[in-house]
PDB file of C-alpha atoms in Angstrom:
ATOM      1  CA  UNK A 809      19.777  -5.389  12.247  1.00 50.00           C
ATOM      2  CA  UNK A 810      19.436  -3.579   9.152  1.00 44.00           C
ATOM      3  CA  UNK A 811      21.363  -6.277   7.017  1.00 44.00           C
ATOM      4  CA  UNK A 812      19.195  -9.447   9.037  1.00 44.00           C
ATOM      5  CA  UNK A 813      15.271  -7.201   7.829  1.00 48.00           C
ATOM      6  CA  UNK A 814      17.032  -6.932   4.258  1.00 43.00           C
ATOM      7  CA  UNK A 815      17.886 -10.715   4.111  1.00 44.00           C
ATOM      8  CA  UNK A 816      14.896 -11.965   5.880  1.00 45.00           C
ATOM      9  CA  UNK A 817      13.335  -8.853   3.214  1.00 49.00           C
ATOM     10  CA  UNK A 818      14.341 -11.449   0.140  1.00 45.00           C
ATOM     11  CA  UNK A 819      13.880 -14.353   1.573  1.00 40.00           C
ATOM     12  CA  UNK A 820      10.252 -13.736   1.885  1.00 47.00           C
ATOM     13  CA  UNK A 821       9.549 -13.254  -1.764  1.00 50.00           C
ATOM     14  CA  UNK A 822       7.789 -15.016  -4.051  1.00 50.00           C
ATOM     15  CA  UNK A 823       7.571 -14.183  -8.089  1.00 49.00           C
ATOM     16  CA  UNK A 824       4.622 -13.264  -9.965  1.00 47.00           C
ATOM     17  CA  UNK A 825       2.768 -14.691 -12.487  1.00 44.00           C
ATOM     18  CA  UNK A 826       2.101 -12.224 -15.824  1.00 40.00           C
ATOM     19  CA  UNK A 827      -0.432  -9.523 -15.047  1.00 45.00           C
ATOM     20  CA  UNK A 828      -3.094  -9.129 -16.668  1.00 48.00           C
ATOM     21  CA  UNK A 829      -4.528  -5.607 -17.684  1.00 52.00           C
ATOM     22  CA  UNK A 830      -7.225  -3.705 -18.345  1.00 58.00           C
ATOM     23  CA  UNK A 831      -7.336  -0.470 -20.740  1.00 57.00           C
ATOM     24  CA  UNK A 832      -7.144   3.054 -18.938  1.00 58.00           C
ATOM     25  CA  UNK A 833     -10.439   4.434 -18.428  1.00 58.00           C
ATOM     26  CA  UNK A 834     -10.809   7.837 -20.541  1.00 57.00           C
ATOM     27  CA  UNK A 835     -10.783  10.046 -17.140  1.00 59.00           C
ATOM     28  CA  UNK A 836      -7.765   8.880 -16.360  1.00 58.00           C
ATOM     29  CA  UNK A 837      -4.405  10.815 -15.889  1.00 63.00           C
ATOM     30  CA  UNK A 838      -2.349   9.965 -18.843  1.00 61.00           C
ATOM     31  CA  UNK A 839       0.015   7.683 -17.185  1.00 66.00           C
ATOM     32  CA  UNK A 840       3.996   9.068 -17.292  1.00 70.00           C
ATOM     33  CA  UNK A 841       6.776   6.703 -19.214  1.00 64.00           C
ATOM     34  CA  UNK A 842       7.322   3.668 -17.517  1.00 69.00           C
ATOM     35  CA  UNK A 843      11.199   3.596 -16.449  1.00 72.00           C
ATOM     36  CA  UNK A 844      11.477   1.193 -13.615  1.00 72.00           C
ATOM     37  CA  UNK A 845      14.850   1.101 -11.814  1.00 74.00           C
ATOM     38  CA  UNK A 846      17.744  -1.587 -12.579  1.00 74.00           C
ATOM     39  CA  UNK A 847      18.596  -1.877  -8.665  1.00 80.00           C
ATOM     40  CA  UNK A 848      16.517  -2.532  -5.496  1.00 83.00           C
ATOM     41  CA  UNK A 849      17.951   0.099  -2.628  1.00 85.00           C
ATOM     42  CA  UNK A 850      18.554  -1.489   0.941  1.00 85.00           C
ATOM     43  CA  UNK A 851      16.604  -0.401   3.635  1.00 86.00           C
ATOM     44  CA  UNK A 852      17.041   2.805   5.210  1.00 90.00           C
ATOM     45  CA  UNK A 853      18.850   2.365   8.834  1.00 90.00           C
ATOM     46  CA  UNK A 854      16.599   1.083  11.801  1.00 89.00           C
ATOM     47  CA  UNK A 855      17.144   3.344  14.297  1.00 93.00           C
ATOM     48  CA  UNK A 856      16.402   3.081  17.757  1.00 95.00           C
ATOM     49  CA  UNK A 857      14.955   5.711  19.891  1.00 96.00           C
ATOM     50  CA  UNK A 858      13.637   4.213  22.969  1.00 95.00           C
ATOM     51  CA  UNK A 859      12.557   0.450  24.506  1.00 94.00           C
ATOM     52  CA  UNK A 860      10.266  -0.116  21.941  1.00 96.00           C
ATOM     53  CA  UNK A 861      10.199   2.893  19.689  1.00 97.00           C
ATOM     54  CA  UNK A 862      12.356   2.747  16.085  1.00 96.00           C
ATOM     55  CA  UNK A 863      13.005   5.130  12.931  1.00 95.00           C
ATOM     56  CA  UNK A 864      12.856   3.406   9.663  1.00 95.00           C
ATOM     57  CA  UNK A 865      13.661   6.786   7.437  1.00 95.00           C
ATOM     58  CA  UNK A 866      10.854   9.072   7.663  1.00 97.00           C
ATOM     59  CA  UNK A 867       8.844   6.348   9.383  1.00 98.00           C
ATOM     60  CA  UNK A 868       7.918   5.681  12.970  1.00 98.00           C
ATOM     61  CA  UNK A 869       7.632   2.618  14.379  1.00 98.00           C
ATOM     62  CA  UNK A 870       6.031   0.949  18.204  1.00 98.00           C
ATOM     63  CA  UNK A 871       6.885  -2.193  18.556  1.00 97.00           C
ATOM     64  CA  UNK A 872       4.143  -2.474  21.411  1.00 97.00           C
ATOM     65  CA  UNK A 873       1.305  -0.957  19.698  1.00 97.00           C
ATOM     66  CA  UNK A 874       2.612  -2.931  16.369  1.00 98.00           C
ATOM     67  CA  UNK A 875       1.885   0.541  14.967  1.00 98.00           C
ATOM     68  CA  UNK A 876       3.845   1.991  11.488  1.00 98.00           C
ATOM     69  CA  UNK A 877       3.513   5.624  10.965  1.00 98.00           C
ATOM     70  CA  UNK A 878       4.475   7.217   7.669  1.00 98.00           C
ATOM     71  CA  UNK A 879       4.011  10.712   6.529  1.00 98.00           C
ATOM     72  CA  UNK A 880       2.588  11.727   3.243  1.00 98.00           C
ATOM     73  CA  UNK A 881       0.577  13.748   0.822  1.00 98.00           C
ATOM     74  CA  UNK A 882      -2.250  13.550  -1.074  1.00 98.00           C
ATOM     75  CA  UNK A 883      -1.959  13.441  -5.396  1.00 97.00           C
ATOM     76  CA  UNK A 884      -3.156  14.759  -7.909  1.00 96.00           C
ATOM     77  CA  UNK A 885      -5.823  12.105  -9.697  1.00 94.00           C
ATOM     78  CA  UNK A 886      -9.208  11.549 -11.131  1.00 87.00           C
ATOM     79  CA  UNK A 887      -9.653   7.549 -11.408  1.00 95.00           C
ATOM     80  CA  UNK A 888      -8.091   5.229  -8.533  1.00 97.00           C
ATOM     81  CA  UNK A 889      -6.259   1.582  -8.611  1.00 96.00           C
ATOM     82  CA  UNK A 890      -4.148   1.958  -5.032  1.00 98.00           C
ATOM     83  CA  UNK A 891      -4.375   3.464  -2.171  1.00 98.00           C
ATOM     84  CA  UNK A 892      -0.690   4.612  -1.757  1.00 98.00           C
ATOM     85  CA  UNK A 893       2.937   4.418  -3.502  1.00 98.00           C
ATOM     86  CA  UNK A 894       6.598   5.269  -3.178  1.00 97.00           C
ATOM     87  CA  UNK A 895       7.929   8.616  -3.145  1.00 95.00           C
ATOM     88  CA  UNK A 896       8.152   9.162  -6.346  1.00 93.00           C
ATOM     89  CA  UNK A 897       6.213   6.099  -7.700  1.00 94.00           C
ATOM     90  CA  UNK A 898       5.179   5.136 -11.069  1.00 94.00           C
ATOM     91  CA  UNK A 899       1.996   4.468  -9.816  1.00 95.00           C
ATOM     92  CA  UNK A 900       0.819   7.953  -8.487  1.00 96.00           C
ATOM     93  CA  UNK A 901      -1.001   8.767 -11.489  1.00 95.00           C
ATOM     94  CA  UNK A 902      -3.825   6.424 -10.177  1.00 96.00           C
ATOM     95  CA  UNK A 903      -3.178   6.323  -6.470  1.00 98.00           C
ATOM     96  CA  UNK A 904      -4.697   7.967  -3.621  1.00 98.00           C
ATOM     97  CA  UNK A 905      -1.693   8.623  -1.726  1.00 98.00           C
ATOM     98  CA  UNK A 906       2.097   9.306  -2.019  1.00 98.00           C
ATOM     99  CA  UNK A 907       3.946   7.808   1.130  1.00 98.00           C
ATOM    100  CA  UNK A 908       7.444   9.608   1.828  1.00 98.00           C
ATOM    101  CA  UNK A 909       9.484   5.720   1.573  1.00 98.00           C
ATOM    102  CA  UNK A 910      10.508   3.438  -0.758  1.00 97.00           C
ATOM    103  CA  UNK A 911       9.114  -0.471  -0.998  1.00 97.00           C
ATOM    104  CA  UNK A 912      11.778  -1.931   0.651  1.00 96.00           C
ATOM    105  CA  UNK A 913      12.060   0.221   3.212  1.00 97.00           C
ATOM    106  CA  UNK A 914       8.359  -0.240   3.981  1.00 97.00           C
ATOM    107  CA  UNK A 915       8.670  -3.488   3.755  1.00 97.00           C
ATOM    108  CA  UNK A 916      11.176  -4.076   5.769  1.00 95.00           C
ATOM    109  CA  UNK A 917       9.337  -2.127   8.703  1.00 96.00           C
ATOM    110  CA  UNK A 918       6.712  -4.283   8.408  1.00 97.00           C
ATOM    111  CA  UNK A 919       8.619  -7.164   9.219  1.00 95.00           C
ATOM    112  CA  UNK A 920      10.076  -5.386  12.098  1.00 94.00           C
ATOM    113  CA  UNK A 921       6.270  -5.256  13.532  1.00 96.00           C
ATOM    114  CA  UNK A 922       5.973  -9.044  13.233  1.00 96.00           C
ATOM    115  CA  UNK A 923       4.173 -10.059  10.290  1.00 98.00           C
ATOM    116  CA  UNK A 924       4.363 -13.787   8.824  1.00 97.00           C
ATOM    117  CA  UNK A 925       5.798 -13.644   5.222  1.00 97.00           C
ATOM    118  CA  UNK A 926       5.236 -17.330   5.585  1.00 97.00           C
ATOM    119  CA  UNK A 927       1.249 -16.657   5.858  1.00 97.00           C
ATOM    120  CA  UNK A 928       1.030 -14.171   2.940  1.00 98.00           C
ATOM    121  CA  UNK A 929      -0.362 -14.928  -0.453  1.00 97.00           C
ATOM    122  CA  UNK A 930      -0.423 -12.028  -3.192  1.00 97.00           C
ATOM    123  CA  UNK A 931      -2.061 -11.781  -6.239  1.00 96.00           C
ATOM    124  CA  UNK A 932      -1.120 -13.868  -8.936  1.00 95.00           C
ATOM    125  CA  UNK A 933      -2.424 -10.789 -10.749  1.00 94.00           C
ATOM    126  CA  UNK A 934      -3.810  -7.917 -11.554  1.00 93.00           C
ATOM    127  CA  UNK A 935      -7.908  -7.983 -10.375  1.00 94.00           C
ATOM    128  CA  UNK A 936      -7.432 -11.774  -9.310  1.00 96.00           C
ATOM    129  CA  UNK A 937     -10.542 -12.943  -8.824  1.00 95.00           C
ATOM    130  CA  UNK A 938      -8.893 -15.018  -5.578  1.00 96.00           C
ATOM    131  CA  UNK A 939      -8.727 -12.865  -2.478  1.00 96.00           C
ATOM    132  CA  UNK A 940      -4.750 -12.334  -1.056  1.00 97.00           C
ATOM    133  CA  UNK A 941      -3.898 -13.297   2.283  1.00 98.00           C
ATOM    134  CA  UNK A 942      -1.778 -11.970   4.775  1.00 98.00           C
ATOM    135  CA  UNK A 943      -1.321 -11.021   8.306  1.00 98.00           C
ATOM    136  CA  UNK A 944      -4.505  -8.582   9.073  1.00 98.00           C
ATOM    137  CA  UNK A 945      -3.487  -4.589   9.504  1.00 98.00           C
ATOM    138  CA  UNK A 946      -6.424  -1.915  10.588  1.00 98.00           C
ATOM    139  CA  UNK A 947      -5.104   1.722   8.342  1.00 98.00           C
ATOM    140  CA  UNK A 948      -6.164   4.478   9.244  1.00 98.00           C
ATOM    141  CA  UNK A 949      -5.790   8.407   7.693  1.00 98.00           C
ATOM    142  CA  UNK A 950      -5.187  11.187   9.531  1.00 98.00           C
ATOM    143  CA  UNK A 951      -4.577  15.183   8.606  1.00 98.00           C
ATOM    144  CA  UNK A 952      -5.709  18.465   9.033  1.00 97.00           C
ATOM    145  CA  UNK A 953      -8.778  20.128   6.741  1.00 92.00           C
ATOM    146  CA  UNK A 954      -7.962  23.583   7.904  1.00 90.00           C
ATOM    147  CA  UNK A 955     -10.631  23.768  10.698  1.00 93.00           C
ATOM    148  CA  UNK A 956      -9.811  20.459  12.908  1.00 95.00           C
ATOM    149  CA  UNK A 957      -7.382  17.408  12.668  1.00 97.00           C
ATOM    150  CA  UNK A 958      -9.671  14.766  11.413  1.00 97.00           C
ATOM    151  CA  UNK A 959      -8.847  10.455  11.256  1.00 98.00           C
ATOM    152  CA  UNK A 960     -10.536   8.179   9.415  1.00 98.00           C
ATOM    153  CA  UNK A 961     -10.222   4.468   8.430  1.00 98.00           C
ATOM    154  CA  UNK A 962      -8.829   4.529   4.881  1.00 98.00           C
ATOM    155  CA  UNK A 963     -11.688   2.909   3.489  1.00 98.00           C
ATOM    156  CA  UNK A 964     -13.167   6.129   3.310  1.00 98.00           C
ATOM    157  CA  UNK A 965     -10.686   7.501   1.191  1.00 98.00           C
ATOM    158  CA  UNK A 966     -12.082   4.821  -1.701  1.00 97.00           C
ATOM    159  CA  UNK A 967     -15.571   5.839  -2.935  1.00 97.00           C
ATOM    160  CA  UNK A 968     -17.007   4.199  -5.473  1.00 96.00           C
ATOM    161  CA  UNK A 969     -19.383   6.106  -7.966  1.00 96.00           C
ATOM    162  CA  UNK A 970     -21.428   3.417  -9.170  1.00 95.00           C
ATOM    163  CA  UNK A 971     -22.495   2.800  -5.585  1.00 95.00           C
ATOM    164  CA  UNK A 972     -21.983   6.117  -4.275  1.00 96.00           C
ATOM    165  CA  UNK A 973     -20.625   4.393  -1.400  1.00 96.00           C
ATOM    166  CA  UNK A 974     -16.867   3.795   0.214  1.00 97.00           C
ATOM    167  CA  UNK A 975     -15.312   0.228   0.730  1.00 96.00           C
ATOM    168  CA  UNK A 976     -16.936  -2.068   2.862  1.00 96.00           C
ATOM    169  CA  UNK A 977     -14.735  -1.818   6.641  1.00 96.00           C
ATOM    170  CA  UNK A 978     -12.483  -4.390   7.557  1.00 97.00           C
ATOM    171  CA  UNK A 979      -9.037  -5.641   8.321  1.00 98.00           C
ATOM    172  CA  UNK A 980      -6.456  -5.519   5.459  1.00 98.00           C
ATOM    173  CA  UNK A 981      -3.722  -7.897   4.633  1.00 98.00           C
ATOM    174  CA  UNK A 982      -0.035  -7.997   4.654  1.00 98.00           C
ATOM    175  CA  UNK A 983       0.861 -10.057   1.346  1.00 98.00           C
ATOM    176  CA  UNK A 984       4.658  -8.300   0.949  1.00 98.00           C
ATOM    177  CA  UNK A 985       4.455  -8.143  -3.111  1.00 97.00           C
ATOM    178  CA  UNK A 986       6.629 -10.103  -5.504  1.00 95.00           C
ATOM    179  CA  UNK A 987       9.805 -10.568  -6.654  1.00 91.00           C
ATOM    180  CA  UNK A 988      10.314 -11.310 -10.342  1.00 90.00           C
ATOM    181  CA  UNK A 989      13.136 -11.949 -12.426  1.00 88.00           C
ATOM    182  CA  UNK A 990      15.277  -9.531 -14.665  1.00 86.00           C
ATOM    183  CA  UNK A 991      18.504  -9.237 -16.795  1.00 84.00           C
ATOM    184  CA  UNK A 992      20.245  -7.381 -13.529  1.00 80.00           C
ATOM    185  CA  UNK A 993      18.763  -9.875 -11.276  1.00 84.00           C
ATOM    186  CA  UNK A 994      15.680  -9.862  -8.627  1.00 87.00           C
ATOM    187  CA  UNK A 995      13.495  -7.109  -8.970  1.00 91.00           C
ATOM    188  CA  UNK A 996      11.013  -6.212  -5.739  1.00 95.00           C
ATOM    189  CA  UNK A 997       7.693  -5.697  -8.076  1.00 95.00           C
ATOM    190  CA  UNK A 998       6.483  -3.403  -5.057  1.00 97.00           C
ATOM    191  CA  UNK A 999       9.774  -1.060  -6.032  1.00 96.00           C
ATOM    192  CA  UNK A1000       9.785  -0.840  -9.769  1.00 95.00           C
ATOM    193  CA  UNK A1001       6.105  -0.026  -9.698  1.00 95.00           C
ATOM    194  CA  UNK A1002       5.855   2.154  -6.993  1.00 96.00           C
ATOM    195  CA  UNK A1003       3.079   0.876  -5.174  1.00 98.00           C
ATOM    196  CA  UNK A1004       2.476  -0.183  -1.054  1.00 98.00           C
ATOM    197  CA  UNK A1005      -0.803  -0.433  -0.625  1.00 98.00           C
ATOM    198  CA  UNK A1006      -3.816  -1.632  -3.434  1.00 98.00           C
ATOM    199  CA  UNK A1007      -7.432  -2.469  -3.188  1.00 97.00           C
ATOM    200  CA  UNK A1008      -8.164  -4.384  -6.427  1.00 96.00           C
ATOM    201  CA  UNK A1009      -5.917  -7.403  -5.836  1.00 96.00           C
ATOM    202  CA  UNK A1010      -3.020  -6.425  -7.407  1.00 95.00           C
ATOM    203  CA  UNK A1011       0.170  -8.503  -7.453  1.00 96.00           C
ATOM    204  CA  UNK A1012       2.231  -5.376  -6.955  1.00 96.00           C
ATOM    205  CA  UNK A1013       1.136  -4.308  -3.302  1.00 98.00           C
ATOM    206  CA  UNK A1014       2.882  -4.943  -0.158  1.00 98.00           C
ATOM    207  CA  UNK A1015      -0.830  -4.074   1.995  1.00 98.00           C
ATOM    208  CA  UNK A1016      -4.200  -5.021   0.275  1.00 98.00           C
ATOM    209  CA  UNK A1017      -7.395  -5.227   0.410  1.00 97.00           C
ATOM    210  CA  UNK A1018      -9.117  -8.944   0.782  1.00 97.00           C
ATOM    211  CA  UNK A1019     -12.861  -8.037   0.387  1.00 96.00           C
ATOM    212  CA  UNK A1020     -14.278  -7.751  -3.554  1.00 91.00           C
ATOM    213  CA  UNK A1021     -16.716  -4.838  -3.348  1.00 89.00           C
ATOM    214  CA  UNK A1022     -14.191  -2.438  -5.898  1.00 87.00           C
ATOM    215  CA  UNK A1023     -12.033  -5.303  -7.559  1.00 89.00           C
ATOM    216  CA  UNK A1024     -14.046  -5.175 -10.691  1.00 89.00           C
ATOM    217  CA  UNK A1025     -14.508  -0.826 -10.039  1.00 88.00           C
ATOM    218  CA  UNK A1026     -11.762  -0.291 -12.646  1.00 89.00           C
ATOM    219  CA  UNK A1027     -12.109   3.163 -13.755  1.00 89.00           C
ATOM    220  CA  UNK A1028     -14.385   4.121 -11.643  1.00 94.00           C
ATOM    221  CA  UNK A1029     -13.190   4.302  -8.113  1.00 96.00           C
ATOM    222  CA  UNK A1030     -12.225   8.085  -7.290  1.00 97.00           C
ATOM    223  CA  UNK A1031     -11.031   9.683  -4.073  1.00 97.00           C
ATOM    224  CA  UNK A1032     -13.704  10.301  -2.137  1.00 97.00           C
ATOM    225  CA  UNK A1033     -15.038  13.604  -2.782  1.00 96.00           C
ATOM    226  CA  UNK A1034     -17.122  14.055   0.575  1.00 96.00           C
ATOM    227  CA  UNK A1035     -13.347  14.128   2.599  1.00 97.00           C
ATOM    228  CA  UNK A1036     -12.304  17.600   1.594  1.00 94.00           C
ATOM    229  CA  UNK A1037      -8.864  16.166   0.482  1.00 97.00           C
ATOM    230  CA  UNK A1038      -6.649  18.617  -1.504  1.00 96.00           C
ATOM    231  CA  UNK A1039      -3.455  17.504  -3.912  1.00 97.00           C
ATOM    232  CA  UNK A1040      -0.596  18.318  -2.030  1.00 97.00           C
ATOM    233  CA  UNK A1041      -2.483  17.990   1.209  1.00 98.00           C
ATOM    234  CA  UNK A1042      -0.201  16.550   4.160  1.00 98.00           C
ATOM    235  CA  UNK A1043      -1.367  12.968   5.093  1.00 98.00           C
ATOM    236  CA  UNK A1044      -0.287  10.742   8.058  1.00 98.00           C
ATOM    237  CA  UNK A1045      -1.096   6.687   7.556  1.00 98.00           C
ATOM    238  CA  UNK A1046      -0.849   4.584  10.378  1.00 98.00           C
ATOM    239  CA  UNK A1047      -0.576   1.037   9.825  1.00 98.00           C
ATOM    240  CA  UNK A1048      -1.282  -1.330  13.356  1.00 98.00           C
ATOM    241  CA  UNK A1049      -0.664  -5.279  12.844  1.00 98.00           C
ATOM    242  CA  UNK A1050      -3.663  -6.970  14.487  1.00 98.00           C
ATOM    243  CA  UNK A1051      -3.944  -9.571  16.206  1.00 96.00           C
ATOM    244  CA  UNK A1052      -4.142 -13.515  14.406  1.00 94.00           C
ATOM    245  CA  UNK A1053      -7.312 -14.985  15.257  1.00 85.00           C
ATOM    246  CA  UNK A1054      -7.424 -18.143  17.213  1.00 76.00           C
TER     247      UNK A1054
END
């Protein structure tokens, strides 16, 4: 099974066009030396641990609830881009979350649920004006503030500070990143940079965000300070694949 998510995985691709940048805000984190890797890791093992329960690494997955679960923590950042990376991403410096997987294993876990590669359409690139598409997902953040286990929808992790307001609510999309090509072959663009989920169309993003309300919020979209969230603060996400509408 593991080999058939990893092929389908590739398959499903498609590769980038340049992105296009913007210069780091001054609040920003300085960001760490970019030193992607040279080899995109399989999947970790899909394990099965009951009719329609499976264990993707340190993630959980229902294949009747079409519900991911991934543990996590929160980082250490002023000024946001994403909502989540890799363990260990490049992109934590200006993400909201660290999720304890790599790309392709989240990937791959996603495809596992059900979603359509065939309907998604990423970024061409960085702040594309052009919404992505994808298979809609609901996400949703839960964890414990000390007092009382608290949930909310991740848009209210995102709070922008020229509105003093978080994103507008609303299904995400599944858009399953690029590929793009290198001297040691096919890189996964959602690997080398570390990221799973975005809000400001990015092309690097396996999960993002189709509204515009914080695409042009460059430097200054923060973590919202009203939550109470700590660095280091355990996080669980919880991704659920709606349905397509008719």
């Amino acid at each position: 099974m593991t080999r058939a998510v990893l092929s389908l995985l590739l398959f499903s691709m498609t590769t980038p066009a340049i992105a296009q940048q913007k210069a780091p805000p001054p609040n920003m984190k300085i960001p760490p030396v970019f030193n992607p890797p040279t080899t995109m890791p399989a999947p970790a093992p899909v394990e099965k641990l009951g009719d329609n329960a499976y264990r993707v690494g340190e993630m959980h997955l229902d294949t009747k609830k079409k519900e991911l679960v991934v543990p996590g923590s929160v980082n250490d950042v002023t000024v946001l881009e994403f909502v989540a990376n890799t363990l260990g991403g490049f992109k934590a410096y200006e993400t909201a979350l660290t999720l304890n997987t790599n790309a392709v294993s989240f990937n791959a876990a996603m495809l596992v649920l059900g979603v359509d590669p065939a309907r998604s359409r990423p970024a061409e690139f960085q702040f594309d004006p052009k919404a992505p598409e994808g298979d809609p997902v609901e996400l949703t953040v839960s964890w414990n503030d000390g007092r009382r286990n608290r949930k909310e929808p991740v848009e209210e992790l995102i709070y922008d500070t020229r509105t003093k307001k978080t994103l507008k609510k609303g299904p995400w999309v599944y858009t399953g990143s690029r590929l793009y090509k290198t001297e040691d072959g096919p890189m996964y663009m959602a690997e080398t940079d570390g990221v799973l989920i975005g809000f400001m169309h990015g092309p690097q993003a396996v999960i993002d965000n189709p509204r515009d309300d914080a695409r042009d919020g460059f430097g200054m979209i923060v973590l919202n300070p009203n939550l109470g969230l700590k660095p280091g603060m355990p996080v669980t996400l919880t991704v659920e694949v709606l349905p397509l509408k008719k």
